[in-house]
Phi, psi and omega in degrees: 000132182286162176304323179299313181293322180298319182293319177299318180299320180294340182249031171076020175236044181295344177291351181272039178297341180278353181298141181216200182291356176292336175285142181311135187281337183219164178076144176254152357277172179248347180210159185228142177229126172276126186251138168234136182234143173231123177275125185262125181247140173277175181298336181271007177086005179269150178279126181251347181179175178231120175274136178243138170232119182245130175245116185278151180294163188293325180293313176302313182302317183298321178292315181296315181298318179297319180294315182294324184266002181060036180093353178243166180294122182286152178285161176305326179295318179293318178298324180295334180287342178305317184301312184296323180290316180293317181299318179298321181285332181281340186307315181295344181254021181055032174061022180063020178240118184253102180263134179233148175232122184053037177082359182251140182295144180249133179282126178278163171275176182286138178284128178235348179251119181200160179199156175214149179198169174271135174235099188067234181262013185234145180277137184238135179231135175232139172206159178248123177265104180279149176266138180298324178229123179302152182247137173261100185290351176282339182243344183233135177292116188243131180207163173207155177228150179238115182197156171275122184306330182268355184061021174293326176245128175274128183233121185216147165277132181299319178193186185295339178294345178275004178239128181227162176244127182234160182092232183234069178291154174305150184304314180263075182222123183224141173268154173227145181251114180257123179264144181267155175236093182299148177296152179307324180294325179290318177300315181298320180294318181295317186278354179252354183290134177280149182300332182267003182289155178302144181295139176250103185285001180258351188287315185300322181300328184282351176248356190286136169287158177233131173261121183246130177264133173240110184231141179228000000 
């Protein structure tokens, strides 16, 4: 297994055993995920979880599909198994979802709801990240970011329309999408990193978008 493949495996994409030198040899990111998020509210207005929908880029999808199908087109049943394998691998990394309350990280509960399927030429994954303790966004500053800590994979909401509130949110509750502007030195480091270099677990946070809830 190449260093590139080893690194992907360590970051919950071990299904990419088919990755080879066809993937760009240098600079981050190496793969892209379009993110949609739904903040889940209970009847009392507290946040109980964050639903994630990830759509993988076509190159990533082609490698995964080839691996799952053994060189042939995989059945829907085989594609559905992708979710359980990825979710199990993502657990040690908090599923790449960083939820904070008053600026402090919140520990999620274990993900048990997930699904995956093909949508056109792209692989789609959905899962619900439950919170161990519900959050009252009217009293606590609530935010979350979705990112790969190493920035090996770029993960972004296209715009605020990719963020929704479901269930029973407080009447005066709005999400905002804050984009980061990495320093030139950080950009230079990301774009100069070789694929076989040791993983930098601090890089992804510096590119991560933040979804901030304002509720009254």
